[in-house]
Coordinates of N, CA and C in Angstrom, one line a residue:
M1 N 12.6 -13.6 29.0 CA 12.7 -13.3 27.5 C 13.9 -14.2 27.0
D2 N 13.6 -14.9 25.9 CA 14.6 -15.8 25.3 C 15.6 -14.9 24.5
R3 N 16.7 -15.6 24.1 CA 17.7 -14.8 23.4 C 17.3 -14.2 22.0
V4 N 16.4 -15.0 21.3 CA 16.0 -14.5 20.0 C 15.1 -13.4 20.2
A5 N 14.2 -13.4 21.2 CA 13.4 -12.2 21.5 C 14.2 -11.0 21.9
E6 N 15.3 -11.2 22.7 CA 16.2 -10.1 23.1 C 16.9 -9.5 21.9
I7 N 17.3 -10.3 21.0 CA 17.9 -9.8 19.7 C 17.0 -9.0 18.9
K8 N 15.8 -9.5 18.8 CA 14.7 -8.7 18.1 C 14.4 -7.4 18.8
M9 N 14.3 -7.4 20.1 CA 14.1 -6.2 20.8 C 15.3 -5.2 20.6
E10 N 16.5 -5.7 20.6 CA 17.6 -4.8 20.4 C 17.5 -4.2 19.0
T11 N 17.2 -5.0 18.0 CA 17.0 -4.6 16.6 C 16.0 -3.5 16.5
I12 N 14.9 -3.7 17.2 CA 13.9 -2.6 17.2 C 14.3 -1.3 17.8
F13 N 15.0 -1.4 18.9 CA 15.6 -0.2 19.5 C 16.6 0.4 18.6
E14 N 17.4 -0.3 17.9 CA 18.4 0.2 17.0 C 17.7 0.9 15.8
M15 N 16.6 0.4 15.4 CA 15.8 1.0 14.3 C 15.3 2.4 14.7
I16 N 14.8 2.4 15.9 CA 14.3 3.8 16.5 C 15.5 4.8 16.6
L17 N 16.6 4.2 17.1 CA 17.8 5.1 17.3 C 18.2 5.7 15.8
H18 N 18.5 4.8 14.9 CA 19.0 5.3 13.6 C 18.0 6.1 12.9
G19 N 16.7 5.7 13.0 CA 15.6 6.5 12.4 C 15.6 7.9 13.1
G20 N 15.8 8.0 14.3 CA 15.8 9.3 15.0 C 17.0 10.2 14.6
N21 N 18.1 9.5 14.5 CA 19.3 10.2 14.0 C 19.2 10.6 12.6
G22 N 18.5 9.9 11.7 CA 18.3 10.3 10.4 C 17.4 11.4 10.3
K23 N 16.3 11.5 11.0 CA 15.4 12.6 11.1 C 16.1 13.8 11.6
S24 N 17.0 13.7 12.6 CA 17.6 14.8 13.2 C 18.6 15.5 12.2
H25 N 19.3 14.6 11.5 CA 20.3 15.2 10.5 C 19.5 15.9 9.3
A26 N 18.3 15.4 9.0 CA 17.5 16.0 8.0 C 17.1 17.4 8.4
M27 N 16.6 17.5 9.6 CA 16.2 18.8 10.2 C 17.4 19.7 10.2
E28 N 18.6 19.2 10.6 CA 19.7 20.1 10.6 C 20.1 20.5 9.2
A29 N 19.9 19.7 8.2 CA 20.2 20.1 6.8 C 19.3 21.2 6.4
I30 N 18.0 21.2 6.8 CA 17.1 22.3 6.5 C 17.6 23.7 7.1
E31 N 18.0 23.6 8.4 CA 18.4 24.8 9.1 C 19.7 25.3 8.5
L32 N 20.6 24.5 8.1 CA 21.9 24.9 7.4 C 21.6 25.5 6.1
A33 N 20.7 25.0 5.3 CA 20.3 25.5 4.0 C 19.6 26.9 4.2
K34 N 18.8 27.0 5.2 CA 18.2 28.2 5.5 C 19.2 29.3 5.7
E35 N 20.3 29.0 6.4 CA 21.5 29.9 6.6 C 22.4 30.1 5.4
G36 N 22.1 29.4 4.3 CA 22.9 29.5 3.1 C 24.2 28.6 3.2
K37 N 24.3 27.7 4.2 CA 25.4 26.8 4.2 C 25.1 25.4 3.5
F38 N 25.1 25.5 2.2 CA 24.6 24.4 1.3 C 25.5 23.2 1.4
E39 N 26.9 23.4 1.4 CA 27.8 22.2 1.5 C 27.6 21.5 2.8
E40 N 27.4 22.2 3.9 CA 27.1 21.6 5.2 C 25.7 20.9 5.2
A41 N 24.8 21.5 4.5 CA 23.4 20.9 4.5 C 23.5 19.6 3.7
E42 N 24.2 19.6 2.6 CA 24.3 18.4 1.7 C 25.0 17.2 2.6
A43 N 26.0 17.6 3.4 CA 26.7 16.7 4.3 C 25.7 16.1 5.3
K44 N 24.8 17.0 5.8 CA 23.9 16.4 6.8 C 22.9 15.5 6.0
L45 N 22.5 15.8 4.8 CA 21.6 15.0 4.1 C 22.3 13.5 3.9
K46 N 23.6 13.6 3.7 CA 24.3 12.3 3.5 C 24.3 11.5 4.8
E47 N 24.6 12.2 5.9 CA 24.5 11.6 7.2 C 23.1 11.0 7.5
A48 N 22.1 11.7 7.1 CA 20.7 11.2 7.3 C 20.6 9.9 6.4
D49 N 21.0 10.0 5.2 CA 20.9 8.8 4.4 C 21.6 7.6 5.0
E50 N 22.8 7.8 5.5 CA 23.6 6.8 6.1 C 22.8 6.2 7.4
A51 N 22.3 7.0 8.2 CA 21.5 6.6 9.4 C 20.2 5.8 9.0
L52 N 19.6 6.3 8.0 CA 18.4 5.7 7.5 C 18.7 4.3 6.8
N53 N 19.8 4.3 6.1 CA 20.2 3.0 5.5 C 20.4 2.0 6.6
Q54 N 21.0 2.4 7.7 CA 21.3 1.4 8.8 C 19.9 1.0 9.3
A55 N 19.0 1.9 9.6 CA 17.7 1.5 10.1 C 16.9 0.6 9.1
H56 N 17.0 0.9 7.8 CA 16.3 0.2 6.8 C 16.9 -1.3 6.8
H57 N 18.2 -1.4 6.9 CA 18.9 -2.7 6.9 C 18.3 -3.6 8.1
L58 N 18.2 -2.9 9.2 CA 17.6 -3.6 10.4 C 16.1 -4.1 10.2
Q59 N 15.4 -3.2 9.5 CA 14.0 -3.5 9.2 C 14.0 -4.7 8.2
T60 N 14.9 -4.6 7.3 CA 15.0 -5.7 6.3 C 15.3 -7.1 7.0
S61 N 16.2 -7.0 8.0 CA 16.5 -8.3 8.7 C 15.3 -8.8 9.4
L62 N 14.5 -8.0 9.9 CA 13.3 -8.5 10.6 C 12.3 -9.1 9.6
I63 N 12.2 -8.5 8.5 CA 11.4 -9.0 7.4 C 11.8 -10.3 6.9
T64 N 13.2 -10.3 6.7 CA 13.8 -11.6 6.2 C 13.5 -12.7 7.2
D65 N 13.7 -12.5 8.5 CA 13.4 -13.5 9.5 C 11.9 -14.0 9.3
E66 N 11.0 -13.0 9.1 CA 9.6 -13.5 9.0 C 9.4 -14.3 7.7
V67 N 10.0 -13.9 6.7 CA 9.9 -14.6 5.4 C 10.4 -16.1 5.6
N68 N 11.5 -16.2 6.4 CA 12.1 -17.5 6.7 C 11.4 -18.3 7.7
G69 N 10.2 -17.9 8.2 CA 9.5 -18.6 9.1 C 9.7 -18.3 10.6
N70 N 10.4 -17.1 10.8 CA 10.7 -16.8 12.2 C 10.0 -15.4 12.5
P71 N 8.7 -15.3 12.5 CA 8.0 -14.1 12.7 C 8.3 -13.3 14.0
S72 N 8.2 -12.0 14.0 CA 8.3 -11.2 15.2 C 6.9 -11.1 15.8
T73 N 6.9 -10.9 17.1 CA 5.6 -10.6 17.8 C 5.4 -9.0 17.5
V74 N 4.2 -8.8 17.0 CA 3.9 -7.4 16.7 C 3.6 -6.7 18.0
S75 N 4.4 -5.8 18.4 CA 4.2 -5.1 19.7 C 4.1 -3.7 19.4
L76 N 3.6 -2.9 20.4 CA 3.5 -1.5 20.2 C 4.9 -0.9 19.9
L77 N 5.9 -1.4 20.5 CA 7.3 -0.9 20.2 C 7.7 -1.2 18.8
M78 N 7.3 -2.3 18.2 CA 7.6 -2.6 16.8 C 6.9 -1.7 15.9
V79 N 5.6 -1.4 16.2 CA 4.8 -0.4 15.4 C 5.4 0.9 15.5
H80 N 5.8 1.3 16.7 CA 6.5 2.6 16.9 C 7.8 2.7 16.1
A81 N 8.6 1.6 16.0 CA 9.8 1.6 15.2 C 9.5 1.8 13.8
Q82 N 8.5 1.1 13.3 CA 8.2 1.2 11.9 C 7.7 2.6 11.6
D83 N 6.8 3.1 12.5 CA 6.3 4.5 12.2 C 7.4 5.5 12.3
H84 N 8.3 5.3 13.2 CA 9.5 6.3 13.4 C 10.3 6.2 12.1
L85 N 10.6 5.1 11.6 CA 11.4 4.9 10.4 C 10.8 5.6 9.2
M86 N 9.5 5.3 9.0 CA 8.8 5.8 7.8 C 8.8 7.4 7.9
T87 N 8.5 7.9 9.1 CA 8.4 9.3 9.3 C 9.8 10.0 9.0
A88 N 10.9 9.3 9.5 CA 12.2 9.8 9.3 C 12.6 9.8 7.8
M89 N 12.2 8.8 7.1 CA 12.5 8.6 5.7 C 11.8 9.8 4.9
T90 N 10.5 10.0 5.3 CA 9.7 11.1 4.6 C 10.4 12.5 4.9
M91 N 10.8 12.6 6.2 CA 11.4 14.0 6.5 C 12.7 14.1 5.7
K92 N 13.5 13.1 5.5 CA 14.7 13.3 4.7 C 14.4 13.6 3.3
D93 N 13.4 13.0 2.8 CA 13.0 13.4 1.4 C 12.5 14.8 1.3
L94 N 11.7 15.2 2.3 CA 11.3 16.7 2.3 C 12.5 17.6 2.6
A95 N 13.4 17.2 3.4 CA 14.6 18.0 3.6 C 15.4 18.3 2.4
K96 N 15.5 17.2 1.6 CA 16.2 17.4 0.3 C 15.5 18.4 -0.5
Q97 N 14.2 18.4 -0.6 CA 13.4 19.4 -1.3 C 13.7 20.8 -0.8
F98 N 13.7 20.9 0.5 CA 13.9 22.2 1.2 C 15.3 22.7 0.8
V99 N 16.3 21.9 0.9 CA 17.6 22.3 0.6 C 17.7 22.8 -0.9
D100 N 17.1 22.1 -1.8 CA 17.1 22.5 -3.2 C 16.4 23.8 -3.4
L101 N 15.3 24.0 -2.6 CA 14.4 25.3 -2.7 C 15.3 26.4 -2.1
Y102 N 16.0 26.2 -1.1 CA 16.7 27.3 -0.5 C 17.9 27.7 -1.5
K103 N 18.4 26.7 -2.1 CA 19.5 27.0 -3.2 C 18.9 27.8 -4.3
L104 N 17.8 27.4 -4.8 CA 17.1 28.1 -5.9 C 16.7 29.6 -5.5
L105 N 16.2 29.8 -4.3 CA 15.9 31.0 -3.8 C 17.2 32.0 -3.7
Q106 N 18.2 31.3 -3.3 CA 19.5 32.1 -3.2 C 19.9 32.5 -4.6
T107 N 19.8 31.6 -5.5 CA 20.3 31.8 -6.8 C 19.4 32.9 -7.5
K108 N 18.1 32.9 -7.2 CA 17.2 33.9 -7.8 C 17.5 35.2 -7.2
G109 N 17.8 35.3 -5.9 CA 18.1 36.5 -5.2 C 19.4 37.1 -5.8
T110 N 20.4 36.3 -6.0 CA 21.6 36.7 -6.6 C 21.4 37.2 -7.9
D111 N 20.6 36.6 -8.8 CA 20.3 37.0 -10.2 C 19.6 38.4 -10.1
R112 N 18.7 38.6 -9.2 CA 18.0 40.0 -9.1 C 19.0 41.0 -8.7
K113 N 20.0 40.7 -7.8 CA 21.0 41.7 -7.4 C 21.9 42.1 -8.5
N114 N 22.2 41.1 -9.4 CA 23.0 41.3 -10.6 C 22.3 41.9 -11.8
G115 N 21.0 42.2 -11.6 CA 20.2 42.9 -12.6 C 19.8 41.9 -13.7
E116 N 19.7 40.6 -13.5 CA 19.3 39.7 -14.4 C 17.9 39.4 -14.3

């Protein structure tokens, strides 16, 4: 494997790593919100954003290489990395909705307890 191919392979593995971290942080945010720990949940969503931004930056570098005439070989690993990233981004978006929903439910529950 030549050095360019090695670099692209490393980039693909890093996309998978950061995508996985982003998804894990998003899932942790949901669990924390479920427990009523909203500040911690928001912090996990921020960590998810940071990890997914790193993965997205790597994806963009591969796209830029291709636009500049240096295409990547489309491998099963590349497809997996793309799928992993997109799934993680979707999970983060859903996690944000879940955190907001748990906040709303807690607020509604508190309102009912206070007779409102």
